[in-house]
């Protein structure tokens, strides 16, 4: 599997990591417990089995032109399916257009995950996975009542087979 993701500006990343830490501190599920070096707040735009020829170059061009992209977080919610706890992202027209452009680049790619498709995608930053039976009210209280803003500053792709990331353009604050 290959993903297409946006990574956060330092201030937005700090806000999300703070929520991760607060959830873990009260014993709730949290991505703070994931010690893998690729674990960081991100917005997934698409996931496919493999990129079609030329896609990585085209995605880098899209991100180079569109980023940084201002973003505002919305409410904390639990999504259906595997029931992750997430911070919903306000879907600005610019973000929605970038998402659609990513899907145009990946048209025909094998294994497109339908929950990321335009019209079905719910933009969010994950706070915890498999949150189904945890205390939602406490999670909302400790994760944060505010709705921080910041920017998406770079694109990356996660390779599920090698468990590595590769840059896709923009100006990431981490090296």
Backbone as JSON, one array per atom type, in Angstrom:
{
  "sequence": "XXXXXXXXXXXXXXXXXXXXXXXXXXXXXXXXXXXXXXXXXXXXXXXXXXXXXXXXXXXXXXXXXXXXXXXXXXXXXXXXXXXXXXXXXXXXXXXXXXXXXXXXXXXXXXXXXXXXXXXXXXXXXXXXXXXXXXXXXXXXXXXXXXXXXXXXXXXXXXXXXXXXXXXXXXXXXXX",
  "N": [[0.84, -1.18, 0.0], [0.47, 2.25, -0.76], [0.4, 5.51, 0.44], [-0.94, 8.85, 0.14], [-0.2, 11.73, 1.71], [-0.64, 14.67, 3.78], [1.46, 16.69, 5.74], [1.74, 18.4, 8.88], [2.17, 21.87, 9.89], [4.65, 23.11, 12.24], [3.32, 24.23, 14.57], [0.7, 23.23, 14.41], [1.21, 20.48, 14.38], [2.29, 20.25, 16.97], [0.01, 20.84, 18.5], [-1.65, 18.63, 17.94], [-0.02, 16.49, 18.77], [0.08, 17.15, 21.46], [-2.57, 16.62, 22.2], [-2.53, 13.84, 21.79], [-0.75, 13.09, 23.85], [-2.15, 13.95, 26.16], [-4.4, 12.28, 26.06], [-3.18, 9.75, 26.41], [-2.14, 10.13, 28.97], [-4.35, 9.97, 30.64], [-5.02, 7.37, 30.39], [-6.4, 6.56, 28.1], [-6.9, 5.18, 24.76], [-4.36, 6.08, 22.41], [-2.4, 7.67, 19.87], [0.03, 8.42, 20.79], [1.32, 6.3, 21.83], [2.42, 4.89, 19.76], [5.43, 4.1, 18.65], [6.81, 4.07, 16.27], [9.1, 5.44, 13.91], [7.94, 6.8, 11.73], [5.54, 7.72, 12.63], [3.49, 10.38, 12.86], [1.43, 13.33, 13.11], [-0.85, 13.56, 10.43], [-2.67, 14.09, 7.36], [-4.49, 11.93, 5.49], [-4.87, 11.67, 2.06], [-5.26, 9.84, 0.04], [-5.06, 6.3, -0.64], [-3.47, 3.62, -2.19], [-2.72, 0.54, -3.93], [-0.36, 0.67, -5.42], [1.57, 3.28, -6.96], [0.7, 4.74, -10.1], [2.7, 4.94, -13.16], [4.78, 7.81, -13.17], [3.31, 9.17, -11.25], [4.37, 9.97, -8.74], [6.06, 12.14, -9.38], [4.18, 13.9, -10.49], [2.49, 14.31, -8.27], [4.28, 15.59, -6.54], [4.6, 17.97, -7.95], [1.98, 19.02, -7.73], [1.8, 19.43, -4.92], [3.93, 21.16, -4.53], [2.94, 23.45, -5.74], [0.59, 23.98, -4.29], [1.07, 24.12, -1.55], [2.32, 26.02, 1.27], [-0.8, 25.16, 2.86], [-3.39, 26.7, 4.41], [-5.16, 25.58, 7.35], [-7.91, 24.62, 9.41], [-8.81, 23.05, 12.36], [-11.65, 21.1, 13.32], [-14.31, 19.7, 15.18], [-13.82, 17.05, 17.63], [-14.24, 13.64, 16.97], [-15.64, 10.29, 16.7], [-15.08, 8.02, 14.22], [-16.91, 5.87, 11.96], [-16.64, 2.34, 11.16], [-13.52, 1.14, 11.81], [-13.51, 2.66, 13.99], [-11.83, 5.01, 14.75], [-10.59, 7.63, 16.89], [-10.76, 10.96, 16.08], [-9.61, 14.21, 14.97], [-11.53, 16.25, 13.29], [-11.04, 17.85, 10.14], [-11.54, 21.02, 8.83], [-13.05, 21.21, 5.74], [-11.82, 23.09, 3.53], [-12.35, 24.97, 0.46], [-9.94, 24.99, -1.0], [-8.51, 22.81, 0.06], [-10.26, 20.73, -0.61], [-10.15, 20.9, -3.4], [-7.43, 20.27, -3.84], [-7.41, 17.64, -2.9], [-9.13, 16.41, -4.8], [-7.54, 16.76, -7.07], [-5.35, 15.13, -6.45], [-6.6, 12.64, -6.59], [-7.18, 12.62, -9.3], [-4.59, 12.36, -10.36], [-4.05, 9.79, -9.45], [-5.81, 8.24, -10.85], [-7.02, 5.19, -12.01], [-5.14, 3.75, -10.6], [-4.18, 0.72, -8.99], [-6.11, -0.85, -6.4], [-7.44, 1.27, -5.05], [-8.51, 2.9, -2.14], [-11.77, 3.13, -1.16], [-12.9, 4.76, 0.85], [-11.42, 7.05, 0.91], [-12.12, 8.4, -1.33], [-13.22, 11.17, -3.38], [-16.15, 12.76, -2.27], [-16.75, 10.77, -0.43], [-14.76, 10.94, 1.43], [-13.68, 11.91, 4.63], [-12.06, 14.39, 5.9], [-9.46, 14.26, 8.3], [-7.42, 14.27, 11.28], [-5.83, 11.73, 12.89], [-6.26, 10.67, 16.26], [-6.42, 8.46, 17.94], [-6.52, 4.94, 17.45], [-8.94, 2.31, 16.88], [-10.94, 2.98, 18.86], [-13.39, 2.32, 19.78], [-14.73, 1.28, 22.23], [-13.95, 3.03, 24.18], [-14.0, 5.92, 26.41], [-15.74, 8.4, 25.14], [-16.65, 10.95, 25.88], [-14.85, 11.79, 27.93], [-12.54, 11.7, 26.36], [-12.98, 13.77, 24.5], [-12.97, 15.92, 26.26], [-10.35, 15.89, 27.37], [-8.66, 15.84, 25.15], [-8.95, 18.24, 23.83], [-10.76, 21.2, 23.74], [-10.53, 23.34, 22.16], [-10.18, 24.62, 18.79], [-7.74, 24.3, 16.92], [-5.65, 26.04, 14.51], [-3.53, 26.06, 11.63], [-1.24, 24.93, 9.25], [-0.96, 22.84, 6.35], [2.06, 21.67, 5.28], [3.72, 20.08, 3.71], [3.94, 17.23, 1.5], [3.8, 13.67, 1.7], [4.56, 10.18, 1.21], [3.58, 7.11, 2.48], [4.93, 3.92, 2.57], [3.55, 0.94, 2.92], [4.64, -1.61, 2.8], [7.47, -1.46, 3.13], [7.48, 0.13, 5.32], [8.27, 2.82, 5.34], [8.71, 6.35, 4.66], [8.41, 8.7, 1.98], [9.27, 11.86, 0.6], [6.92, 14.14, -0.93], [6.95, 16.71, -1.89], [6.67, 20.27, -1.12], [7.5, 22.04, 1.92], [8.78, 20.55, 4.41], [9.11, 20.74, 7.96], [10.74, 19.07, 9.32], [13.67, 17.12, 9.14]],
  "CA": [[0.0, 0.0, 0.0], [1.12, 3.56, -0.78], [-0.52, 6.59, 0.79], [-0.62, 10.24, -0.15], [-0.52, 12.41, 2.97], [-0.17, 16.02, 4.06], [1.97, 16.83, 7.1], [1.35, 19.64, 9.54], [3.12, 22.88, 10.33], [5.09, 22.8, 13.61], [2.34, 24.57, 15.59], [-0.42, 22.29, 14.32], [1.71, 19.19, 14.84], [2.4, 20.31, 18.43], [-1.34, 20.77, 19.06], [-2.13, 17.25, 17.83], [0.79, 15.65, 19.67], [-0.38, 17.47, 22.82], [-3.8, 15.83, 22.42], [-2.09, 12.44, 21.95], [-0.16, 12.94, 25.19], [-3.2, 14.08, 27.18], [-5.2, 11.04, 26.03], [-2.38, 8.69, 27.02], [-1.95, 10.42, 30.39], [-5.53, 9.53, 31.4], [-5.23, 5.94, 30.15], [-7.22, 6.29, 26.92], [-6.13, 4.88, 23.56], [-3.7, 7.27, 21.87], [-1.28, 7.45, 18.96], [1.28, 8.7, 21.5], [1.94, 5.01, 22.16], [3.02, 4.33, 18.56], [6.81, 4.58, 18.67], [7.45, 3.95, 14.96], [9.63, 6.75, 13.51], [7.09, 7.49, 10.75], [4.3, 8.16, 13.27], [3.33, 11.81, 13.11], [0.14, 13.8, 12.63], [-0.94, 13.73, 8.98], [-3.97, 13.97, 6.72], [-4.42, 11.02, 4.35], [-5.69, 12.06, 0.92], [-5.54, 8.65, -0.77], [-4.23, 5.11, -0.45], [-3.59, 2.71, -3.33], [-1.74, -0.55, -3.84], [0.9, 1.17, -5.97], [1.42, 4.48, -7.78], [0.89, 4.57, -11.54], [3.92, 5.6, -13.64], [4.8, 9.27, -13.18], [2.46, 9.76, -10.22], [5.14, 10.63, -7.68], [6.5, 13.43, -9.91], [2.99, 14.76, -10.63], [2.05, 14.69, -6.92], [5.24, 16.59, -6.05], [4.24, 19.23, -8.6], [0.75, 19.52, -7.1], [2.08, 19.92, -3.57], [4.8, 22.33, -4.65], [2.12, 24.6, -6.11], [-0.55, 24.21, -3.38], [1.46, 24.21, -0.14], [1.51, 25.64, 2.43], [-2.25, 25.28, 2.76], [-3.97, 26.94, 5.74], [-6.13, 24.59, 7.79], [-8.51, 24.8, 10.73], [-9.42, 21.82, 12.87], [-13.04, 21.19, 13.74], [-14.59, 18.97, 16.41], [-13.29, 15.7, 17.83], [-15.32, 12.69, 16.7], [-15.28, 8.89, 16.48], [-15.57, 7.62, 12.91], [-17.42, 4.51, 11.81], [-15.66, 1.36, 10.71], [-12.64, 0.69, 12.89], [-13.79, 3.58, 15.1], [-10.75, 5.85, 15.27], [-10.86, 8.95, 17.45], [-10.12, 11.88, 15.14], [-9.89, 15.63, 14.96], [-11.99, 16.55, 11.94], [-10.41, 18.99, 9.48], [-12.49, 21.82, 8.06], [-12.73, 20.98, 4.33], [-11.83, 24.34, 2.77], [-12.38, 24.75, -0.99], [-8.59, 24.7, -1.48], [-8.19, 21.44, 0.45], [-11.1, 19.85, -1.41], [-9.62, 20.91, -4.76], [-6.19, 19.51, -3.83], [-7.8, 16.24, -2.76], [-9.63, 15.95, -6.1], [-6.39, 16.7, -7.99], [-4.6, 13.92, -6.1], [-7.33, 11.5, -7.14], [-6.98, 12.64, -10.75], [-3.27, 11.79, -10.6], [-4.07, 8.36, -9.14], [-6.86, 7.56, -11.61], [-6.6, 3.91, -12.55], [-4.19, 3.05, -9.72], [-4.8, -0.47, -8.39], [-6.37, -0.9, -4.97], [-7.87, 2.54, -4.46], [-9.35, 2.74, -0.95], [-12.94, 3.95, -1.47], [-13.23, 5.72, 1.9], [-10.68, 8.29, 0.64], [-12.58, 8.95, -2.61], [-14.03, 12.39, -3.32], [-17.56, 12.5, -1.96], [-16.83, 9.88, 0.74], [-13.64, 11.28, 2.3], [-13.9, 12.79, 5.79], [-10.7, 14.79, 6.28], [-9.25, 14.22, 9.75], [-6.13, 13.9, 11.86], [-6.12, 10.67, 13.85], [-5.78, 10.8, 17.64], [-6.32, 7.1, 18.49], [-7.14, 3.92, 16.61], [-9.77, 1.33, 17.59], [-11.41, 3.68, 20.05], [-14.81, 1.95, 19.86], [-15.32, 1.13, 23.57], [-13.36, 3.97, 25.13], [-14.85, 6.99, 26.91], [-15.73, 9.5, 24.18], [-16.82, 12.24, 26.56], [-13.57, 12.11, 28.54], [-11.58, 11.96, 25.28], [-13.21, 15.13, 23.98], [-12.59, 16.88, 27.3], [-8.9, 15.97, 27.58], [-7.92, 16.06, 23.9], [-8.94, 19.67, 23.55], [-12.02, 21.81, 23.35], [-10.25, 24.38, 21.17], [-10.12, 24.19, 17.4], [-6.52, 24.97, 16.46], [-5.4, 26.17, 13.09], [-2.13, 25.97, 11.22], [-1.12, 24.72, 7.81], [-0.29, 21.66, 5.83], [3.27, 22.27, 4.71], [4.43, 19.17, 2.82], [3.32, 15.96, 1.19], [4.65, 12.5, 1.84], [3.92, 8.9, 0.92], [3.96, 5.99, 3.34], [4.96, 2.63, 1.9], [3.17, -0.04, 3.93], [5.48, -2.81, 2.76], [8.79, -1.18, 3.72], [7.23, 0.97, 6.5], [9.08, 4.03, 5.18], [8.04, 7.47, 4.01], [9.18, 9.46, 1.01], [8.69, 13.19, 0.43], [6.17, 14.4, -2.15], [6.92, 18.14, -2.18], [6.39, 21.19, -0.03], [8.65, 22.34, 2.79], [8.61, 19.92, 5.72], [9.95, 21.35, 8.99], [11.62, 18.05, 9.91], [14.56, 16.52, 8.15]],
  "C": [[0.89, 1.24, 0.0], [0.06, 4.61, -0.46], [-0.04, 7.9, 0.19], [-1.12, 11.03, 1.04], [0.0, 13.84, 2.96], [0.32, 16.05, 5.5], [1.78, 18.26, 7.58], [2.51, 20.6, 9.78], [3.51, 22.58, 11.78], [4.04, 23.11, 14.68], [1.15, 23.61, 15.58], [0.01, 20.9, 14.77], [1.81, 19.16, 16.36], [1.03, 20.21, 19.09], [-1.87, 19.33, 19.05], [-1.33, 16.32, 18.75], [0.42, 15.92, 21.13], [-1.64, 16.7, 23.16], [-3.46, 14.36, 22.6], [-1.6, 12.2, 23.37], [-1.21, 13.02, 26.29], [-4.09, 12.83, 27.22], [-4.45, 9.9, 26.73], [-2.25, 8.88, 28.52], [-3.15, 9.99, 31.24], [-5.9, 8.08, 31.08], [-6.12, 5.6, 28.97], [-6.33, 5.88, 25.74], [-5.57, 6.17, 22.95], [-2.58, 6.88, 20.92], [0.04, 7.84, 19.59], [2.03, 7.41, 21.79], [2.6, 4.34, 20.95], [4.42, 4.92, 18.41], [7.5, 4.48, 17.31], [7.9, 5.34, 14.48], [8.8, 7.49, 12.47], [5.81, 8.04, 11.36], [4.34, 9.66, 13.55], [1.97, 12.24, 12.6], [0.17, 14.04, 11.12], [-2.39, 13.57, 8.53], [-3.8, 13.07, 5.5], [-5.4, 11.46, 3.27], [-6.11, 10.86, 0.08], [-4.63, 7.52, -0.33], [-4.54, 4.16, -1.59], [-2.58, 1.58, -3.14], [-0.37, -0.1, -4.34], [0.6, 2.4, -6.83], [1.53, 4.12, -9.26], [2.17, 5.29, -11.99], [3.77, 7.12, -13.67], [4.02, 9.94, -12.05], [3.26, 10.51, -9.17], [5.61, 12.02, -8.14], [5.31, 14.39, -10.02], [2.47, 15.21, -9.26], [2.98, 15.75, -6.34], [4.96, 17.95, -6.68], [2.98, 19.86, -8.01], [1.05, 20.15, -5.74], [2.98, 21.14, -3.6], [4.01, 23.59, -4.95], [1.08, 24.97, -5.04], [-0.15, 24.48, -1.93], [2.37, 25.39, 0.11], [0.03, 25.96, 2.23], [-2.81, 25.52, 4.15], [-5.06, 25.93, 6.06], [-6.64, 24.96, 9.17], [-9.14, 23.47, 11.15], [-10.82, 22.11, 13.38], [-13.21, 20.38, 15.01], [-13.89, 17.62, 16.44], [-14.45, 14.73, 17.71], [-14.74, 11.27, 16.65], [-15.91, 8.49, 15.15], [-16.08, 6.19, 12.93], [-16.31, 3.58, 11.36], [-14.82, 0.87, 11.86], [-12.71, 1.61, 14.1], [-12.58, 4.33, 15.63], [-11.3, 7.14, 15.88], [-10.08, 9.94, 16.61], [-10.47, 13.33, 15.47], [-10.27, 15.94, 13.53], [-11.31, 17.82, 11.44], [-11.47, 19.71, 8.68], [-12.13, 21.69, 6.58], [-12.85, 22.27, 3.5], [-11.91, 24.03, 1.27], [-11.0, 24.39, -1.55], [-8.18, 23.26, -1.15], [-8.99, 20.45, -0.39], [-10.6, 19.77, -2.85], [-8.31, 20.12, -4.84], [-6.47, 18.02, -3.74], [-8.27, 15.67, -4.11], [-8.49, 15.83, -7.11], [-5.52, 15.47, -7.72], [-5.29, 12.7, -6.69], [-7.24, 11.47, -8.66], [-5.64, 12.02, -11.11], [-3.28, 10.27, -10.42], [-5.17, 7.59, -9.88], [-6.3, 6.28, -12.21], [-5.59, 3.16, -11.7], [-4.88, 1.84, -9.11], [-5.03, -0.29, -6.89], [-6.75, 0.41, -4.34], [-8.8, 2.27, -3.28], [-10.55, 3.67, -1.08], [-13.28, 4.99, -0.41], [-12.44, 7.02, 1.77], [-11.19, 9.0, -0.61], [-13.34, 10.26, -2.41], [-15.51, 12.04, -3.14], [-17.75, 11.59, -0.76], [-15.82, 10.25, 1.82], [-14.06, 12.23, 3.41], [-12.52, 13.2, 6.29], [-10.55, 14.88, 7.8], [-7.79, 13.93, 10.08], [-6.44, 12.89, 12.95], [-5.49, 10.95, 15.21], [-5.56, 9.43, 18.28], [-7.02, 6.15, 17.52], [-7.96, 2.97, 17.48], [-10.27, 1.87, 18.93], [-12.82, 3.25, 20.46], [-15.39, 1.94, 21.28], [-14.76, 2.1, 24.6], [-14.34, 5.11, 25.45], [-14.75, 8.22, 26.0], [-15.82, 10.86, 24.85], [-15.52, 12.69, 27.21], [-12.54, 12.45, 27.46], [-11.74, 13.37, 24.72], [-12.76, 16.18, 24.99], [-11.08, 17.01, 27.43], [-8.13, 16.26, 26.3], [-7.89, 17.53, 23.53], [-10.29, 20.17, 23.1], [-11.79, 22.89, 22.29], [-10.2, 23.76, 19.78], [-8.92, 24.89, 16.75], [-6.47, 25.11, 14.94], [-3.9, 26.11, 12.85], [-2.1, 25.82, 9.73], [-0.63, 23.31, 7.54], [0.87, 22.18, 5.0], [4.01, 21.37, 3.73], [3.59, 17.93, 2.57], [4.32, 14.84, 1.4], [3.84, 11.28, 1.42], [4.48, 7.86, 1.88], [3.88, 4.72, 2.52], [4.72, 1.56, 2.96], [4.02, -1.29, 3.93], [6.82, -2.58, 3.44], [8.68, -0.38, 5.02], [8.14, 2.2, 6.51], [8.24, 5.12, 4.54], [9.0, 8.1, 2.99], [8.5, 10.79, 0.8], [7.97, 13.31, -0.92], [6.05, 15.91, -2.42], [6.47, 18.96, -0.99], [7.64, 21.37, 0.8], [8.4, 21.79, 4.17], [9.57, 20.56, 6.72], [10.9, 20.35, 9.64], [12.49, 17.48, 8.81], [14.64, 15.03, 8.32]]
}
